[in-house]
Coordinates of C-alpha atoms in Angstrom, one line a residue:
M154 CA 12.1 -30.5 12.2
R155 CA 12.9 -33.3 9.7
I156 CA 12.7 -32.1 6.2
L157 CA 12.2 -33.8 2.8
V158 CA 13.2 -31.9 -0.2
V159 CA 11.6 -33.7 -3.3
G160 CA 13.6 -32.4 -6.3
A161 CA 17.4 -32.1 -6.7
G162 CA 17.2 -29.6 -9.6
G163 CA 18.3 -25.9 -9.5
V164 CA 15.9 -24.7 -6.8
G165 CA 16.1 -27.8 -4.8
T166 CA 19.9 -27.8 -4.7
A167 CA 20.0 -24.0 -4.0
A168 CA 17.6 -24.7 -1.1
V169 CA 20.1 -27.2 0.3
A170 CA 22.8 -24.6 0.0
I171 CA 20.8 -21.9 1.8
A172 CA 19.5 -24.2 4.7
A173 CA 23.0 -25.5 5.3
R174 CA 23.9 -22.0 6.9
R175 CA 20.9 -22.3 9.3
D176 CA 20.4 -24.3 12.4
F177 CA 16.7 -24.8 12.5
F178 CA 16.3 -28.1 11.6
D179 CA 17.6 -31.6 12.7
H180 CA 18.0 -33.5 9.4
L181 CA 17.3 -32.7 5.6
V182 CA 16.7 -35.4 3.1
V183 CA 16.9 -34.4 -0.7
A184 CA 15.4 -36.9 -3.0
D185 CA 15.2 -37.2 -6.8
Y186 CA 14.4 -39.8 -9.4
D187 CA 18.0 -39.1 -10.7
P188 CA 20.6 -40.2 -8.1
V189 CA 23.2 -37.9 -10.0
R190 CA 21.4 -34.9 -9.1
V191 CA 21.1 -36.0 -5.6
E192 CA 24.8 -36.4 -5.4
H193 CA 25.6 -33.0 -6.9
A194 CA 23.1 -31.3 -4.5
L195 CA 24.8 -33.0 -1.4
A196 CA 28.4 -32.3 -2.7
Q197 CA 27.9 -28.7 -1.5
V198 CA 27.4 -30.0 2.1
A199 CA 29.7 -32.9 2.0
G200 CA 30.7 -33.7 5.8
D201 CA 27.5 -32.1 7.3
A202 CA 25.8 -35.1 8.9
R203 CA 22.4 -33.1 8.8
F204 CA 22.1 -34.0 5.3
S205 CA 21.3 -37.1 3.3
G206 CA 19.9 -38.4 -0.1
A207 CA 17.4 -40.6 -1.4
R208 CA 15.9 -41.7 -4.5
V209 CA 12.1 -41.4 -5.2
D210 CA 9.6 -41.0 -8.1
A211 CA 7.7 -37.9 -7.5
S212 CA 4.6 -39.2 -9.2
N213 CA 4.4 -42.4 -7.1
V214 CA 2.2 -41.6 -4.0
N215 CA 3.0 -44.8 -2.2
A216 CA 6.7 -44.4 -2.8
L217 CA 6.5 -40.8 -1.4
V218 CA 4.6 -42.0 1.7
A219 CA 7.0 -44.8 2.4
L220 CA 10.0 -42.3 2.1
I221 CA 8.4 -39.9 4.5
R222 CA 7.6 -42.5 7.0
E223 CA 11.1 -44.3 6.8
Q224 CA 12.9 -41.0 7.4
G225 CA 10.6 -39.9 10.1
I226 CA 10.0 -36.5 8.0
T227 CA 7.9 -33.8 9.5
H228 CA 7.8 -31.2 6.7
V229 CA 8.0 -31.6 2.9
L230 CA 9.2 -29.2 0.5
N231 CA 8.0 -29.7 -3.1
A232 CA 10.8 -28.5 -5.4
V233 CA 9.7 -30.2 -8.7
D234 CA 7.7 -28.9 -11.5
P235 CA 3.8 -28.5 -11.2
R236 CA 3.1 -31.9 -12.9
F237 CA 4.0 -33.5 -9.5
V238 CA 2.1 -31.2 -7.0
M239 CA -0.8 -33.5 -6.5
P240 CA 1.1 -36.8 -6.0
I241 CA 3.3 -35.0 -3.5
F242 CA 0.4 -33.1 -1.7
D243 CA -1.7 -36.3 -1.3
A244 CA 1.3 -38.3 0.0
C245 CA 1.7 -35.6 2.8
G246 CA -1.8 -35.7 3.6
I247 CA -1.7 -39.7 3.8
A248 CA 1.4 -39.6 5.8
G249 CA 0.3 -36.8 8.1
V250 CA 3.2 -34.4 7.6
S251 CA 3.2 -30.6 6.7
Y252 CA 3.6 -29.6 3.1
M253 CA 5.0 -26.7 1.2
D254 CA 5.4 -25.8 -2.5
M255 CA 6.4 -22.9 -4.8
A256 CA 3.8 -23.6 -7.6
M257 CA 0.4 -24.9 -7.2
S258 CA -1.6 -27.6 -9.1
L259 CA -2.1 -27.1 -12.8
S260 CA -5.0 -25.2 -14.5
H261 CA -7.2 -26.4 -17.3
P262 CA -8.7 -23.7 -19.6
H263 CA -12.5 -23.2 -20.0
P264 CA -13.5 -25.5 -22.9
E265 CA -15.7 -22.9 -24.7
R266 CA -14.4 -19.6 -23.6
P267 CA -10.8 -19.8 -22.6
Y268 CA -10.0 -16.2 -23.0
E269 CA -13.1 -14.9 -21.1
E270 CA -13.9 -17.5 -18.2
T271 CA -11.7 -19.6 -16.0
G272 CA -11.8 -23.4 -16.1
E273 CA -10.0 -25.2 -13.4
K274 CA -7.7 -22.6 -11.8
L275 CA -4.3 -23.0 -10.5
G276 CA -4.5 -24.7 -7.0
D277 CA -8.1 -25.6 -7.2
R278 CA -7.4 -29.2 -6.5
Q279 CA -5.5 -28.3 -3.6
F280 CA -8.0 -26.0 -2.1
A281 CA -10.8 -28.5 -2.7
K282 CA -9.0 -30.5 0.2
A283 CA -8.4 -27.5 2.6
G284 CA -11.2 -28.9 4.9
E285 CA -9.6 -32.4 5.2
W286 CA -6.2 -30.6 6.0
E287 CA -7.9 -28.5 8.6
A288 CA -9.7 -31.2 10.2
A289 CA -6.7 -33.2 10.5
G290 CA -4.8 -30.3 12.0
R291 CA -2.1 -30.1 9.3
L292 CA -0.6 -27.3 7.2
A293 CA -0.3 -27.2 3.6
L294 CA 1.7 -24.0 2.9
V295 CA 1.2 -23.2 -0.9
G296 CA 3.0 -21.0 -3.2
L297 CA 5.9 -20.0 -1.2
G298 CA 8.7 -19.2 -3.6
V299 CA 9.4 -15.8 -5.0
E300 CA 6.5 -15.5 -7.4
P301 CA 4.3 -16.7 -5.9
G302 CA 5.6 -16.3 -2.5
L303 CA 7.5 -13.3 -1.6
S304 CA 5.2 -11.1 -4.0
D305 CA 2.2 -12.4 -2.0
I306 CA 3.8 -11.4 1.2
F307 CA 4.5 -7.9 -0.1
A308 CA 0.8 -7.6 -0.9
R309 CA 0.0 -8.5 2.9
Y310 CA 2.4 -6.2 4.1
A311 CA 1.1 -3.3 1.9
Q312 CA -2.3 -4.1 3.5
D313 CA -1.2 -4.3 7.2
E314 CA 1.3 -1.5 7.1
L315 CA 1.0 1.0 4.1
F316 CA -2.5 1.2 2.8
G317 CA -5.9 1.8 4.0
E318 CA -7.5 1.1 0.9
I319 CA -5.9 -0.9 -2.0
H320 CA -6.9 -0.5 -5.7
E321 CA -4.5 -2.7 -7.5
A322 CA -1.9 -5.4 -6.4
G323 CA 0.2 -5.9 -9.4
V324 CA 2.8 -8.5 -9.4
R325 CA 5.6 -7.2 -11.8
D326 CA 8.6 -9.5 -12.6
G327 CA 11.5 -8.1 -14.9
A328 CA 15.1 -8.8 -15.4
N329 CA 18.4 -7.7 -17.6
L330 CA 19.9 -11.2 -17.3
V331 CA 22.2 -12.3 -20.0
V332 CA 23.6 -15.8 -20.6
D333 CA 26.9 -16.1 -22.2
G334 CA 27.0 -18.2 -25.3
Y335 CA 23.2 -18.7 -25.7
E336 CA 20.7 -17.0 -27.9
F337 CA 17.7 -18.6 -25.9
A338 CA 18.3 -20.1 -22.6
P339 CA 15.3 -19.6 -20.2
S340 CA 16.4 -18.9 -16.6
F341 CA 13.8 -21.2 -15.2
S342 CA 12.3 -24.5 -16.0
I343 CA 11.0 -24.2 -19.8
W344 CA 8.4 -26.8 -18.9
T345 CA 6.9 -24.5 -16.3
T346 CA 7.5 -21.4 -18.3
I347 CA 5.5 -22.7 -21.3
E348 CA 2.7 -23.7 -19.0
E349 CA 2.4 -20.3 -17.3
C350 CA 2.9 -18.3 -20.4
L351 CA 0.6 -20.0 -23.1
N352 CA -2.3 -20.7 -20.7
P353 CA -5.1 -17.9 -20.4
P354 CA -3.7 -15.4 -17.9
V355 CA -6.2 -14.6 -14.9
I356 CA -7.1 -11.3 -13.5
W357 CA -9.2 -10.6 -10.4
E358 CA -11.5 -7.6 -10.0
E359 CA -13.9 -6.8 -7.1
G360 CA -17.4 -7.7 -8.0
R361 CA -16.5 -9.6 -11.1
G362 CA -14.1 -12.2 -9.5
W363 CA -11.8 -14.2 -11.8
Y364 CA -11.8 -14.0 -15.3
T365 CA -9.2 -14.7 -18.1
T366 CA -7.9 -12.7 -21.1
A367 CA -5.5 -13.6 -24.1
P368 CA -1.8 -14.6 -23.5
F369 CA 0.5 -11.8 -23.5
S370 CA -2.2 -9.2 -23.2
E371 CA -2.3 -5.8 -21.8
P372 CA 1.4 -4.8 -22.6
E373 CA 3.0 -2.0 -20.4
V374 CA 6.5 -0.8 -19.8
F375 CA 7.5 -1.0 -16.2
D376 CA 10.6 0.7 -14.7
F377 CA 12.6 -1.9 -12.6
P378 CA 14.9 -0.7 -9.9
E379 CA 18.7 -1.1 -9.1
G380 CA 19.6 -0.6 -12.9
I381 CA 17.4 -2.9 -14.6
G382 CA 15.4 -0.2 -16.3
P383 CA 12.2 -0.3 -18.4
V384 CA 11.0 -3.5 -19.4
E385 CA 7.7 -4.4 -21.3
C386 CA 5.5 -6.7 -19.1
V387 CA 2.6 -8.6 -20.3
N388 CA -0.4 -10.7 -18.5
V389 CA 0.7 -14.2 -17.6
E390 CA -1.1 -16.9 -15.7
H391 CA 0.3 -17.0 -12.2
E392 CA -0.7 -18.0 -8.7
E393 CA -0.7 -14.7 -6.9
V394 CA -3.9 -13.7 -8.9
L395 CA -5.6 -16.9 -7.4
L396 CA -4.0 -16.4 -3.9
I397 CA -3.9 -12.7 -2.9
P398 CA -7.6 -11.9 -3.2
R399 CA -8.3 -14.9 -0.6
W400 CA -6.4 -12.8 2.0
V401 CA -5.9 -9.2 0.8
K402 CA -8.7 -6.8 0.1
A403 CA -8.0 -5.2 -3.3
R404 CA -10.3 -4.0 -6.2
R405 CA -7.9 -5.6 -8.8
V406 CA -5.1 -8.1 -8.5
T407 CA -2.8 -8.8 -11.7
F408 CA 0.3 -10.6 -12.7
K409 CA 2.7 -9.2 -15.4
Y410 CA 5.8 -10.7 -16.5
G411 CA 8.8 -9.1 -18.4
L412 CA 9.3 -11.5 -21.3
G413 CA 10.6 -9.5 -24.2
D414 CA 9.5 -9.8 -27.9
E415 CA 12.3 -12.5 -28.8
F416 CA 11.1 -14.8 -25.7
I417 CA 7.5 -14.1 -26.6
N418 CA 8.0 -15.3 -30.4
V419 CA 9.8 -18.3 -29.5
L420 CA 6.9 -19.4 -27.3
K421 CA 4.4 -18.5 -29.9
V422 CA 6.3 -20.7 -32.5
L423 CA 6.4 -23.6 -30.1
H424 CA 2.7 -23.4 -29.7
T425 CA 2.0 -23.1 -33.5
L426 CA 4.1 -26.3 -34.1
G427 CA 2.5 -28.1 -31.2
L428 CA 5.6 -28.4 -29.3
D429 CA 4.1 -26.9 -26.2
R430 CA 2.1 -30.1 -26.0
T431 CA 2.3 -32.5 -22.9
D432 CA 0.5 -35.5 -24.3
P433 CA 2.7 -37.9 -25.8
V434 CA 3.0 -38.4 -29.7
A435 CA 4.5 -41.4 -31.4
V436 CA 7.9 -41.1 -32.7
R437 CA 9.4 -44.2 -34.4
G438 CA 7.7 -46.4 -32.1
A439 CA 8.1 -44.2 -29.0
A440 CA 5.7 -42.2 -27.3
V441 CA 7.2 -38.9 -26.2
S442 CA 5.9 -35.6 -24.9
P443 CA 6.9 -32.6 -27.4
R444 CA 7.2 -30.2 -24.3
D445 CA 9.7 -32.7 -22.8
V446 CA 11.8 -32.8 -26.0
V447 CA 12.0 -29.0 -25.9
A448 CA 13.3 -29.1 -22.3
A449 CA 15.8 -31.9 -23.3
C450 CA 17.1 -29.7 -26.1
L451 CA 17.6 -26.5 -24.0
P452 CA 20.3 -26.0 -21.4
D453 CA 19.5 -27.0 -17.8
P454 CA 18.8 -23.6 -16.1
A455 CA 20.6 -24.9 -12.9
G456 CA 23.7 -25.2 -14.9
L457 CA 23.8 -21.7 -16.3
G458 CA 25.2 -19.9 -13.2
D459 CA 28.7 -19.2 -14.3
R460 CA 27.3 -18.1 -17.7
M461 CA 24.4 -15.8 -16.2
H462 CA 25.0 -12.1 -15.6
D463 CA 23.2 -9.0 -14.3
K464 CA 19.9 -9.0 -12.2
T465 CA 16.4 -10.2 -11.6
C466 CA 13.7 -8.4 -9.7
A467 CA 10.5 -9.7 -8.3
G468 CA 8.1 -7.3 -6.8
T469 CA 4.5 -6.1 -6.1
W470 CA 3.4 -2.7 -7.3
V471 CA 0.4 -1.5 -5.1
T472 CA -1.9 1.5 -5.7
G473 CA -4.5 3.1 -3.6
R474 CA -5.0 5.2 -0.5
G475 CA -2.4 5.3 2.2
K476 CA -3.3 4.9 5.9
D477 CA -3.7 8.7 5.8
G478 CA -6.3 8.6 3.2
A479 CA -4.2 10.1 0.7
P480 CA -3.4 8.5 -2.8
R481 CA -0.3 6.4 -2.6
A482 CA 1.5 3.9 -4.9
V483 CA 4.7 1.8 -3.9
Y484 CA 6.8 -0.9 -5.5
L485 CA 7.9 -3.5 -3.0
Y486 CA 10.7 -5.5 -4.5
H487 CA 13.6 -8.0 -4.2
V488 CA 16.6 -8.0 -6.5
V489 CA 19.4 -10.6 -6.9
D490 CA 22.4 -10.1 -8.9
S491 CA 23.4 -13.4 -10.6
D492 CA 27.1 -12.9 -10.2
W493 CA 26.7 -12.4 -6.4
S494 CA 24.5 -15.5 -6.1
W495 CA 26.8 -17.6 -8.2
K496 CA 30.0 -16.5 -6.3
E497 CA 28.3 -16.8 -2.7
Y498 CA 26.0 -19.9 -3.2
G499 CA 27.0 -21.5 -6.6
S500 CA 23.3 -20.9 -8.0
Q501 CA 22.3 -18.7 -10.6
A502 CA 19.8 -15.7 -9.5
V503 CA 16.4 -16.8 -10.5
V504 CA 16.7 -20.3 -8.9
W505 CA 18.4 -18.9 -5.7
Q506 CA 15.8 -16.1 -5.5
T507 CA 13.0 -18.8 -5.5
A508 CA 14.7 -21.2 -3.0
I509 CA 15.5 -18.7 -0.2
N510 CA 11.8 -18.1 0.6
P511 CA 10.5 -21.5 1.4
V512 CA 13.7 -22.1 3.6
I513 CA 12.7 -18.9 5.5
G514 CA 9.2 -20.3 5.7
L515 CA 10.4 -23.6 7.1
E516 CA 12.4 -21.7 9.8
L517 CA 9.3 -19.5 10.9
L518 CA 7.4 -22.8 11.0
A519 CA 10.1 -24.4 13.2
H520 CA 10.3 -21.5 15.5
G521 CA 6.4 -21.3 15.8
T522 CA 6.5 -17.8 14.5
W523 CA 4.2 -19.0 11.8
S524 CA 1.5 -21.6 12.3
G525 CA -1.8 -22.6 11.1
T526 CA -3.9 -25.6 9.6
G527 CA -5.4 -26.3 6.2
V528 CA -4.4 -25.0 2.6
L529 CA -2.9 -21.5 3.1
G530 CA -1.3 -19.1 0.9
P531 CA 1.7 -16.8 2.1
E532 CA -0.6 -14.0 2.6
A533 CA -2.5 -15.8 5.4
F534 CA 0.6 -15.1 7.7
E535 CA 2.1 -12.1 9.3
P536 CA 4.5 -10.7 6.9
K537 CA 6.9 -8.7 9.0
P538 CA 8.7 -11.7 10.5
F539 CA 9.3 -13.0 7.1
L540 CA 10.7 -9.8 5.6
D541 CA 12.7 -9.2 8.7
M542 CA 14.1 -12.8 8.3
L543 CA 14.9 -12.1 4.8
Q544 CA 17.0 -9.3 5.7
E545 CA 18.7 -11.6 8.3
Y546 CA 19.6 -14.1 5.5
G547 CA 21.5 -11.2 3.7
A548 CA 18.8 -10.8 0.9
P549 CA 17.3 -7.4 1.6
W550 CA 14.2 -6.2 0.1
G551 CA 13.3 -2.6 -1.1
M552 CA 10.4 -0.3 -1.3
R553 CA 10.1 2.6 -4.1
E554 CA 7.4 5.3 -3.9
E555 CA 5.7 5.8 -7.3
S556 CA 3.8 8.6 -8.6
A557 CA 0.4 8.7 -6.8
P558 CA -2.5 7.7 -8.9
V559 CA -5.4 10.0 -9.8
L560 CA -8.2 8.8 -7.9

């Protein structure tokens, strides 16, 4: 297996550090538009001949195809923000190699009823080409980060091992992370955060299908494990709601994110001022995207590791009837302590927790444990080998029994 990681930001750099401790691949090329970022990613694996770097523009399909062929790549991991999903996805299709990402193609709200009906959904452009990928015998494994990714695998595991009937598969994400010296410092790409938080959230219900609601709707307090505690969570647009119903039978699928009032207020102000816009505006003769300006003004999440403390939790809350027919509810989760991930890998918790999952997925593909063709989400694969390997990588997951629902 020869891997190309496109993107040497926080997640791409963490993926390199995680992969360096494994032996399932022959070579890994990390590529980015910025050579300095590539050098930084490779510095942590200096002396390991299995790694090399390259420069590439992730928006240029021809350049990506040329790099894939030049390096003899077999598998591409997309580690850049969702704007570049389709160029990388299409380049892999042209070059005839396997593709993997952690976020899917962008959505576009319904033009007249954005908070009631879906427009173009996350991943629609990729799923529209599923037949081509299947006919070619190639695999595009989409949405394999932590959320989406591990959370989807938890949903499939719940169906296979724990439940006879699932009423709700609800992804719940929360943290008690603090960043020294900053009043506002997102732990993940602010570009992606704005996209998913200000777009209309999607909900799936049996008999109704996918529909939308207003941003930050249906607040609830969820008690997160391992000392994180209660966090208010709200509806946010996310890929799990578009992926889980395709392979897991559930009456309802939701995604709620623990943002906090301060974070939500900042996002609302950015939206009010138009600073969440991606289309360029003229500024003293130059055309600039307001959202890119916001991102440039904030600290790089990849550089917050030594200032970030406490924990982040990703998980899936599942309710319904157990295999015995009795009411049951569980929370399947994964917690990472940022002080640990920084000391052990030199990465802050959120990017490390995201990066470990595609690396495990690549290893399962390399061993032939996972295989398939077409455009497939994580739920399409057997979950237990993945969860077993997560333990093997030193990143254990947990399960908490919840109060059984009244049915």
